[in-house]
């Protein structure tokens, strides 16, 4: 496969942009080689700058649950843009969008829109501190919540891929207030809450971990967190930036029946445009300015073009049968890959939920960051390159999710499994 134009662009980009990319996970550091530069996307496929086509399982790292360039979303965004791209004042679109989110997500009675998932989690922590009057927070090893200072501690995603435990440049006082527990271990959280009684503002968790690769919660984990945090007067924050509108329309909280105090959203909620959101009960949200003393603001927050794309996405996601279809496609891929691994005697695990899965080259079950880290990165890299060379584009790291959209077809599933069979046989 000829990718000369991607190579030329990467050479040029490296002289202009750190690492040639605007987000580290895109640099292919853990798999090696030259990142593909994309030019166009349609449905489940993306085309690179050399004209090669790929079945895309990055899907912009999650936002594109309806595939690339869905005609109705594009039309909604174009029509909003034609009426003015930003006002810095309220619009009707924000009200409609808020209504959709409040109706969808069990824990949200009031919502504030921001521009990214990072802004959502950063604001959620500030809100938790303001509401409780406490300073400490607990996160999980391998949990990734964007690049807020307080959360770049033992983080997953690109941080794990780069082998950076704690980012340089973070003020030590911020990091000191962050304590780290083990995902899927209620006991590890209990120990920290007991040792710091009355000091912990919030526990923040991806209810389905997505940034150490996909790791679903074990039975009782989320329920245990809910009970413990309630008993300690600590807020429970679900970071549903990945799982929101993906695991189900109401997010992971509607799947597992556990209601957090604060929910963070991003990705799908913006329909492919930069949107994040955080929401909670009216009582908690009344802490946010201008109602209360916790300040948070943004010039492009609630941007009309992004709101229009988000509204159309959520409306389309309400069509009957759409989540059943995405779940069925995910199951066929995950089960099919697991079968091929078994046939070829390659020790690997496939963890999956509706709309996302991860292939871990690991003989043992992956239930937390420690077990995820024991996976074979070199084998993953070989598999990744064989797949991309066959026209299938997985995420360029074992610690990420493969995203499945409603646009992925039976033919895409067959093509992906055939490519995987060839890759593993060779
Ligand atoms: N944080 C994203 C992966 N979990 C990567 C974002 C990007 O590179 O676009």
Short mmCIF file of C-alpha atoms and ligand atoms in Angstrom, two decimals:
data_model
loop_
_atom_site.label_atom_id
_atom_site.label_comp_id
_atom_site.label_asym_id
_atom_site.label_seq_id
_atom_site.Cartn_x
_atom_site.Cartn_y
_atom_site.Cartn_z
CA UNK A 1 0.00 0.00 0.00
CA UNK A 2 1.53 3.29 -1.11
CA UNK A 3 1.38 6.01 1.56
CA UNK A 4 3.92 8.47 0.19
CA UNK A 5 1.76 11.53 0.70
CA UNK A 6 1.17 10.62 4.38
CA UNK A 7 4.96 10.27 4.80
CA UNK A 8 5.59 13.66 3.18
CA UNK A 9 2.97 15.33 5.34
CA UNK A 10 4.28 13.69 8.51
CA UNK A 11 7.84 14.88 7.75
CA UNK A 12 6.55 18.41 7.27
CA UNK A 13 4.22 18.27 10.29
CA UNK A 14 7.03 17.17 12.62
CA UNK A 15 8.83 20.44 11.95
CA UNK A 16 5.71 22.47 12.75
CA UNK A 17 3.67 20.60 15.37
CA UNK A 18 5.11 18.64 18.36
CA UNK A 19 5.48 15.06 17.16
CA UNK A 20 3.62 16.06 14.00
CA UNK A 21 0.25 15.62 15.75
CA UNK A 22 -2.25 17.66 17.71
CA UNK A 23 -2.96 14.85 20.18
CA UNK A 24 -0.27 12.32 21.18
CA UNK A 25 -2.28 9.13 20.66
CA UNK A 26 -2.30 9.91 16.93
CA UNK A 27 1.50 9.67 16.61
CA UNK A 28 1.69 5.86 16.46
CA UNK A 29 4.42 5.89 19.11
CA UNK A 30 3.48 2.53 20.54
CA UNK A 31 3.15 0.75 17.20
CA UNK A 32 5.89 2.57 15.27
CA UNK A 33 5.72 3.75 11.68
CA UNK A 34 4.18 6.75 10.00
CA UNK A 35 0.67 7.87 10.95
CA UNK A 36 -1.86 7.85 8.15
CA UNK A 37 -3.07 11.31 7.13
CA UNK A 38 -6.76 11.22 6.27
CA UNK A 39 -8.53 13.21 3.60
CA UNK A 40 -12.12 11.99 3.54
CA UNK A 41 -14.65 9.84 5.37
CA UNK A 42 -18.01 8.39 4.44
CA UNK A 43 -20.02 5.93 6.53
CA UNK A 44 -17.74 3.25 7.97
CA UNK A 45 -14.83 4.10 5.65
CA UNK A 46 -12.07 6.69 5.62
CA UNK A 47 -9.66 7.48 2.77
CA UNK A 48 -6.09 8.61 3.26
CA UNK A 49 -4.27 11.33 1.34
CA UNK A 50 -2.90 8.70 -1.06
CA UNK A 51 -6.40 7.48 -1.90
CA UNK A 52 -6.26 4.20 0.07
CA UNK A 53 -9.49 3.23 1.81
CA UNK A 54 -9.91 1.74 5.28
CA UNK A 55 -12.72 0.27 7.35
CA UNK A 56 -12.40 2.75 10.19
CA UNK A 57 -12.55 1.61 13.83
CA UNK A 58 -11.11 4.83 15.28
CA UNK A 59 -14.15 6.82 14.12
CA UNK A 60 -12.61 10.02 15.53
CA UNK A 61 -12.06 8.14 18.86
CA UNK A 62 -15.76 7.76 19.46
CA UNK A 63 -17.88 10.69 18.29
CA UNK A 64 -18.89 9.10 14.98
CA UNK A 65 -21.42 6.53 16.18
CA UNK A 66 -23.38 7.12 12.97
CA UNK A 67 -20.29 6.94 10.77
CA UNK A 68 -18.45 9.63 8.82
CA UNK A 69 -20.28 12.54 7.20
CA UNK A 70 -23.82 11.37 7.92
CA UNK A 71 -25.86 13.41 5.40
CA UNK A 72 -28.48 14.59 7.92
CA UNK A 73 -25.82 15.70 10.43
CA UNK A 74 -23.89 17.55 7.73
CA UNK A 75 -27.09 19.21 6.57
CA UNK A 76 -27.95 20.28 10.16
CA UNK A 77 -24.46 21.73 10.71
CA UNK A 78 -24.42 23.51 7.34
CA UNK A 79 -27.79 25.03 7.90
CA UNK A 80 -26.83 26.24 11.42
CA UNK A 81 -23.54 27.68 10.11
CA UNK A 82 -25.37 29.57 7.38
CA UNK A 83 -27.35 31.37 10.11
CA UNK A 84 -24.23 32.44 12.01
CA UNK A 85 -21.42 30.37 13.51
CA UNK A 86 -21.28 31.88 17.00
CA UNK A 87 -23.06 34.56 19.00
CA UNK A 88 -21.58 34.44 22.49
CA UNK A 89 -25.19 34.69 23.61
CA UNK A 90 -27.90 32.08 24.21
CA UNK A 91 -29.60 30.33 21.28
CA UNK A 92 -32.65 28.10 21.01
CA UNK A 93 -30.42 25.21 19.92
CA UNK A 94 -28.80 25.04 23.39
CA UNK A 95 -32.19 24.71 25.03
CA UNK A 96 -33.23 21.88 22.70
CA UNK A 97 -29.90 20.13 23.24
CA UNK A 98 -30.17 20.45 27.04
CA UNK A 99 -33.68 19.01 26.89
CA UNK A 100 -32.43 15.98 24.93
CA UNK A 101 -29.58 15.33 27.39
CA UNK A 102 -31.78 15.73 30.47
CA UNK A 103 -34.35 13.35 28.98
CA UNK A 104 -31.68 10.78 28.09
CA UNK A 105 -29.33 10.59 31.07
CA UNK A 106 -30.87 9.42 34.36
CA UNK A 107 -28.58 11.46 36.68
CA UNK A 108 -28.86 14.78 34.83
CA UNK A 109 -31.51 17.37 35.72
CA UNK A 110 -29.44 20.33 34.58
CA UNK A 111 -26.52 20.44 32.17
CA UNK A 112 -23.77 22.87 31.17
CA UNK A 113 -22.19 22.57 27.71
CA UNK A 114 -18.46 23.06 27.24
CA UNK A 115 -16.08 22.37 24.34
CA UNK A 116 -14.41 19.04 25.16
CA UNK A 117 -14.42 16.06 27.46
CA UNK A 118 -11.40 17.50 29.26
CA UNK A 119 -13.32 20.67 30.06
CA UNK A 120 -16.24 18.55 31.28
CA UNK A 121 -14.17 16.48 33.74
CA UNK A 122 -12.13 19.49 34.87
CA UNK A 123 -15.34 21.41 35.59
CA UNK A 124 -16.94 18.40 37.28
CA UNK A 125 -14.05 18.18 39.74
CA UNK A 126 -14.27 21.88 40.48
CA UNK A 127 -18.00 21.50 41.00
CA UNK A 128 -17.50 18.55 43.36
CA UNK A 129 -14.97 20.54 45.40
CA UNK A 130 -17.20 23.59 45.48
CA UNK A 131 -20.28 21.59 46.51
CA UNK A 132 -18.62 19.48 49.20
CA UNK A 133 -16.03 21.97 50.44
CA UNK A 134 -13.44 19.16 50.28
CA UNK A 135 -10.24 18.96 48.24
CA UNK A 136 -9.14 15.39 47.63
CA UNK A 137 -10.31 13.24 44.74
CA UNK A 138 -9.94 9.57 43.89
CA UNK A 139 -9.38 8.31 40.36
CA UNK A 140 -8.43 4.88 39.05
CA UNK A 141 -5.16 3.55 37.74
CA UNK A 142 -5.49 3.61 33.93
CA UNK A 143 -8.54 5.88 34.07
CA UNK A 144 -8.15 8.72 31.60
CA UNK A 145 -10.28 11.83 31.90
CA UNK A 146 -8.55 14.26 29.56
CA UNK A 147 -5.57 16.44 30.31
CA UNK A 148 -6.69 18.39 33.37
CA UNK A 149 -3.76 18.78 35.79
CA UNK A 150 -5.47 16.96 38.65
CA UNK A 151 -6.26 13.95 36.47
CA UNK A 152 -2.91 13.33 34.78
CA UNK A 153 -1.93 10.87 37.47
CA UNK A 154 -1.49 7.18 36.53
CA UNK A 155 -3.65 7.92 33.51
CA UNK A 156 -4.51 5.65 30.57
CA UNK A 157 -4.86 6.42 26.85
CA UNK A 158 -1.93 8.32 25.29
CA UNK A 159 -0.37 8.83 28.74
CA UNK A 160 -0.08 5.06 29.23
CA UNK A 161 1.12 4.61 25.66
CA UNK A 162 3.88 7.16 26.21
CA UNK A 163 4.82 5.48 29.50
CA UNK A 164 4.32 8.73 31.41
CA UNK A 165 2.96 8.04 34.91
CA UNK A 166 2.55 11.67 35.85
CA UNK A 167 2.83 14.50 33.34
CA UNK A 168 5.65 17.01 33.71
CA UNK A 169 4.46 20.52 34.40
CA UNK A 170 1.63 19.60 36.74
CA UNK A 171 1.79 21.59 39.96
CA UNK A 172 2.67 19.07 42.69
CA UNK A 173 -0.12 20.40 44.92
CA UNK A 174 -2.74 19.44 42.32
CA UNK A 175 -1.36 15.96 41.90
CA UNK A 176 -1.03 15.53 45.68
CA UNK A 177 -4.79 15.92 46.11
CA UNK A 178 -5.40 13.08 43.63
CA UNK A 179 -5.38 9.56 45.02
CA UNK A 180 -5.34 6.46 42.84
CA UNK A 181 -7.37 3.28 43.38
CA UNK A 182 -7.55 0.04 41.36
CA UNK A 183 -10.35 -0.24 38.80
CA UNK A 184 -12.80 -3.01 39.69
CA UNK A 185 -11.66 -2.99 43.33
CA UNK A 186 -14.18 -1.46 45.74
CA UNK A 187 -11.80 -2.33 48.60
CA UNK A 188 -9.05 -0.09 47.23
CA UNK A 189 -11.49 2.84 47.26
CA UNK A 190 -12.75 1.98 50.74
CA UNK A 191 -9.19 2.03 52.10
CA UNK A 192 -8.60 5.53 50.72
CA UNK A 193 -11.94 6.87 51.93
CA UNK A 194 -11.34 5.44 55.41
CA UNK A 195 -7.81 6.86 55.57
CA UNK A 196 -9.05 10.32 54.53
CA UNK A 197 -12.48 10.56 56.18
CA UNK A 198 -14.29 13.80 55.42
CA UNK A 199 -11.61 14.95 52.94
CA UNK A 200 -12.61 13.36 49.62
CA UNK A 201 -14.78 15.51 47.35
CA UNK A 202 -15.28 12.96 44.60
CA UNK A 203 -14.53 9.59 43.12
CA UNK A 204 -14.25 9.91 39.32
CA UNK A 205 -14.59 6.77 37.24
CA UNK A 206 -15.24 5.70 33.67
CA UNK A 207 -18.14 3.33 34.41
CA UNK A 208 -16.90 1.27 31.48
CA UNK A 209 -13.17 1.85 31.34
CA UNK A 210 -12.22 2.83 27.80
CA UNK A 211 -8.73 4.24 28.03
CA UNK A 212 -6.84 1.19 29.27
CA UNK A 213 -8.62 -0.51 26.42
CA UNK A 214 -12.23 -1.50 27.04
CA UNK A 215 -12.66 -2.98 30.52
CA UNK A 216 -16.26 -3.43 31.69
CA UNK A 217 -17.07 -3.05 35.39
CA UNK A 218 -17.15 -6.31 37.32
CA UNK A 219 -20.36 -7.33 39.09
CA UNK A 220 -21.02 -5.06 42.05
CA UNK A 221 -18.18 -2.60 41.33
CA UNK A 222 -20.31 0.41 40.39
CA UNK A 223 -22.92 -0.46 43.03
CA UNK A 224 -20.13 -0.68 45.62
CA UNK A 225 -18.80 2.74 44.59
CA UNK A 226 -22.30 4.19 44.89
CA UNK A 227 -22.79 2.82 48.40
CA UNK A 228 -19.36 3.84 49.65
CA UNK A 229 -19.43 7.37 48.26
CA UNK A 230 -22.90 7.98 49.66
CA UNK A 231 -21.80 6.75 53.08
CA UNK A 232 -18.78 9.09 53.04
CA UNK A 233 -20.57 12.19 51.72
CA UNK A 234 -18.34 11.98 48.63
CA UNK A 235 -19.74 12.68 45.16
CA UNK A 236 -19.60 9.96 42.54
CA UNK A 237 -18.65 11.26 39.08
CA UNK A 238 -19.20 9.09 36.03
CA UNK A 239 -16.98 10.09 33.14
CA UNK A 240 -19.24 8.96 30.31
CA UNK A 241 -17.32 10.82 27.61
CA UNK A 242 -16.85 7.48 25.85
CA UNK A 243 -19.77 5.41 27.17
CA UNK A 244 -22.41 8.16 26.97
CA UNK A 245 -24.87 7.55 24.11
CA UNK A 246 -22.70 4.52 23.15
CA UNK A 247 -23.20 1.74 25.69
CA UNK A 248 -26.88 2.72 25.43
CA UNK A 249 -28.76 5.94 24.70
CA UNK A 250 -28.76 6.71 28.44
CA UNK A 251 -25.11 5.72 28.83
CA UNK A 252 -23.52 3.14 31.12
CA UNK A 253 -25.57 4.41 34.07
CA UNK A 254 -28.73 3.25 32.34
CA UNK A 255 -27.18 -0.13 31.51
CA UNK A 256 -25.94 -0.87 35.05
CA UNK A 257 -28.68 0.97 36.92
CA UNK A 258 -26.28 2.99 39.04
CA UNK A 259 -26.89 6.74 39.23
CA UNK A 260 -23.88 8.98 39.81
CA UNK A 261 -24.03 12.47 41.31
CA UNK A 262 -22.30 14.16 38.36
CA UNK A 263 -22.01 12.91 34.77
CA UNK A 264 -19.46 14.06 32.20
CA UNK A 265 -20.21 13.76 28.50
CA UNK A 266 -18.32 14.45 25.27
CA UNK A 267 -17.66 12.88 21.87
CA UNK A 268 -21.07 11.60 20.57
CA UNK A 269 -22.94 14.50 22.18
CA UNK A 270 -21.24 16.84 19.67
CA UNK A 271 -22.02 14.77 16.57
CA UNK A 272 -18.40 15.13 15.37
CA UNK A 273 -17.96 18.73 16.55
CA UNK A 274 -16.19 19.87 19.74
CA UNK A 275 -18.72 19.54 22.58
CA UNK A 276 -18.44 18.36 26.17
CA UNK A 277 -21.02 18.58 28.93
CA UNK A 278 -21.37 18.04 32.65
CA UNK A 279 -24.64 17.65 34.47
CA UNK A 280 -26.15 16.66 37.78
CA UNK A 281 -29.18 17.24 39.98
CA UNK A 282 -30.54 20.79 40.15
CA UNK A 283 -29.31 21.00 43.71
CA UNK A 284 -25.69 20.32 42.71
CA UNK A 285 -25.82 22.36 39.50
CA UNK A 286 -27.02 25.41 41.43
CA UNK A 287 -23.42 25.69 42.62
CA UNK A 288 -22.40 26.71 39.07
CA UNK A 289 -22.15 30.43 38.16
CA UNK A 290 -24.22 32.50 37.62
CA UNK A 291 -26.47 30.64 40.08
CA UNK A 292 -23.68 29.84 42.51
CA UNK A 293 -20.05 30.47 43.42
CA UNK A 294 -18.26 27.94 41.18
CA UNK A 295 -17.02 29.76 38.09
CA UNK A 296 -16.83 28.17 34.66
CA UNK A 297 -17.28 29.86 31.27
CA UNK A 298 -16.45 29.66 27.55
CA UNK A 299 -16.80 31.81 24.44
CA UNK A 300 -17.68 28.92 22.14
CA UNK A 301 -19.64 26.89 24.73
CA UNK A 302 -23.00 25.85 23.31
CA UNK A 303 -21.78 26.75 19.83
CA UNK A 304 -24.76 26.64 17.45
CA UNK A 305 -23.09 24.58 14.72
CA UNK A 306 -21.95 21.97 17.24
CA UNK A 307 -25.33 22.00 18.99
CA UNK A 308 -27.14 21.45 15.69
CA UNK A 309 -24.91 18.46 14.87
CA UNK A 310 -25.37 17.08 18.39
CA UNK A 311 -29.14 17.48 18.30
CA UNK A 312 -29.42 15.71 14.96
CA UNK A 313 -27.16 12.89 16.21
CA UNK A 314 -29.24 12.33 19.34
CA UNK A 315 -32.46 12.46 17.33
CA UNK A 316 -31.14 9.85 14.89
CA UNK A 317 -29.99 7.68 17.80
CA UNK A 318 -33.59 7.50 19.02
CA UNK A 319 -34.63 5.51 15.95
CA UNK A 320 -35.89 2.10 17.06
CA UNK A 321 -33.40 -0.75 16.76
CA UNK A 322 -30.26 1.32 16.30
CA UNK A 323 -28.51 0.21 19.51
CA UNK A 324 -29.53 -3.40 18.90
CA UNK A 325 -27.84 -3.14 15.51
CA UNK A 326 -24.65 -1.57 16.90
CA UNK A 327 -24.52 -4.19 19.68
CA UNK A 328 -25.03 -7.02 17.17
CA UNK A 329 -22.23 -5.69 14.93
CA UNK A 330 -19.92 -5.34 17.95
CA UNK A 331 -20.71 -8.90 19.07
CA UNK A 332 -20.03 -10.32 15.63
CA UNK A 333 -16.66 -8.57 15.51
CA UNK A 334 -15.65 -9.42 19.08
CA UNK A 335 -16.83 -13.05 18.89
CA UNK A 336 -15.36 -13.48 15.42
CA UNK A 337 -11.96 -12.14 16.50
CA UNK A 338 -11.96 -14.29 19.66
CA UNK A 339 -12.69 -17.36 17.50
CA UNK A 340 -9.82 -16.52 15.12
CA UNK A 341 -7.44 -16.05 18.06
CA UNK A 342 -8.48 -19.46 19.39
CA UNK A 343 -8.09 -21.13 15.96
CA UNK A 344 -4.65 -19.63 15.41
CA UNK A 345 -3.64 -20.33 19.04
CA UNK A 346 -2.68 -16.72 19.62
CA UNK A 347 -3.19 -15.89 23.30
CA UNK A 348 -5.50 -12.88 23.30
CA UNK A 349 -8.60 -11.46 24.95
CA UNK A 350 -11.37 -9.44 23.36
CA UNK A 351 -13.23 -7.22 25.84
CA UNK A 352 -16.39 -5.64 24.49
CA UNK A 353 -19.51 -3.61 25.27
CA UNK A 354 -22.11 -2.19 22.90
CA UNK A 355 -20.23 -0.14 20.30
CA UNK A 356 -16.66 -0.69 21.51
CA UNK A 357 -14.12 -3.46 22.03
CA UNK A 358 -10.41 -3.97 22.57
CA UNK A 359 -8.06 -6.74 21.50
CA UNK A 360 -5.48 -7.47 24.22
CA UNK A 361 -2.59 -9.76 23.35
CA UNK A 362 -2.71 -11.32 26.76
CA UNK A 363 -3.32 -14.92 27.86
CA UNK A 364 -5.23 -13.79 30.96
CA UNK A 365 -8.45 -11.81 31.48
CA UNK A 366 -7.99 -8.04 31.53
CA UNK A 367 -9.88 -6.45 34.42
CA UNK A 368 -7.77 -3.41 35.37
CA UNK A 369 -4.68 -1.44 34.35
CA UNK A 370 -2.28 -3.92 35.91
CA UNK A 371 -3.61 -6.79 33.80
CA UNK A 372 -3.97 -4.56 30.71
CA UNK A 373 -0.30 -3.54 31.05
CA UNK A 374 0.74 -7.19 30.99
CA UNK A 375 -0.41 -7.39 27.34
CA UNK A 376 2.14 -7.86 24.58
CA UNK A 377 2.62 -4.50 22.86
CA UNK A 378 4.94 -5.88 20.18
CA UNK A 379 2.38 -8.46 19.06
CA UNK A 380 -0.29 -5.77 19.00
CA UNK A 381 1.97 -3.57 16.84
CA UNK A 382 2.49 -6.39 14.32
CA UNK A 383 -1.25 -7.07 14.22
CA UNK A 384 -2.02 -3.35 13.85
CA UNK A 385 0.31 -2.97 10.86
CA UNK A 386 -0.98 -6.11 9.16
CA UNK A 387 -4.54 -4.84 9.58
CA UNK A 388 -3.85 -1.33 8.26
CA UNK A 389 -1.98 -2.81 5.30
CA UNK A 390 -5.14 -4.82 4.56
CA UNK A 391 -7.37 -1.75 4.70
CA UNK A 392 -8.65 -1.98 8.27
CA UNK A 393 -7.79 0.90 10.61
CA UNK A 394 -7.76 -0.03 14.33
CA UNK A 395 -6.68 2.39 17.07
CA UNK A 396 -2.87 2.65 17.10
CA UNK A 397 -2.54 1.45 20.70
CA UNK A 398 -3.62 -1.55 22.74
CA UNK A 399 -4.87 0.80 25.46
CA UNK A 400 -7.67 2.21 23.33
CA UNK A 401 -11.12 1.17 22.16
CA UNK A 402 -12.07 0.06 18.66
CA UNK A 403 -15.23 2.03 17.94
CA UNK A 404 -18.14 0.43 16.09
CA UNK A 405 -20.74 2.62 14.41
CA UNK A 406 -24.23 2.11 13.03
CA UNK A 407 -22.63 2.55 9.59
CA UNK A 408 -20.49 -0.60 9.86
CA UNK A 409 -22.03 -3.25 7.62
CA UNK A 410 -22.00 -7.04 7.48
CA UNK A 411 -19.48 -6.72 4.65
CA UNK A 412 -17.25 -4.60 6.91
CA UNK A 413 -17.43 -7.28 9.59
CA UNK A 414 -16.54 -10.02 7.07
CA UNK A 415 -13.70 -7.90 5.64
CA UNK A 416 -12.31 -7.17 9.10
CA UNK A 417 -12.41 -10.81 10.19
CA UNK A 418 -10.80 -11.95 6.93
CA UNK A 419 -8.00 -9.40 7.42
CA UNK A 420 -7.53 -10.55 11.02
CA UNK A 421 -7.38 -14.22 9.94
CA UNK A 422 -4.68 -13.43 7.37
CA UNK A 423 -2.78 -11.26 9.84
CA UNK A 424 -2.77 -13.91 12.55
CA UNK A 425 -1.91 -16.78 10.20
CA UNK A 426 1.08 -14.91 8.88
N1 LIG B 1 -7.82 10.77 24.06
C1 LIG B 1 -8.13 10.06 22.87
C2 LIG B 1 -7.92 8.61 23.03
N2 LIG B 1 -8.54 8.02 24.16
C3 LIG B 1 -7.31 10.51 21.72
C4 LIG B 1 -7.84 11.75 21.12
C5 LIG B 1 -7.25 12.05 19.75
O1 LIG B 1 -6.10 11.81 19.51
O2 LIG B 1 -8.00 12.52 18.93
#
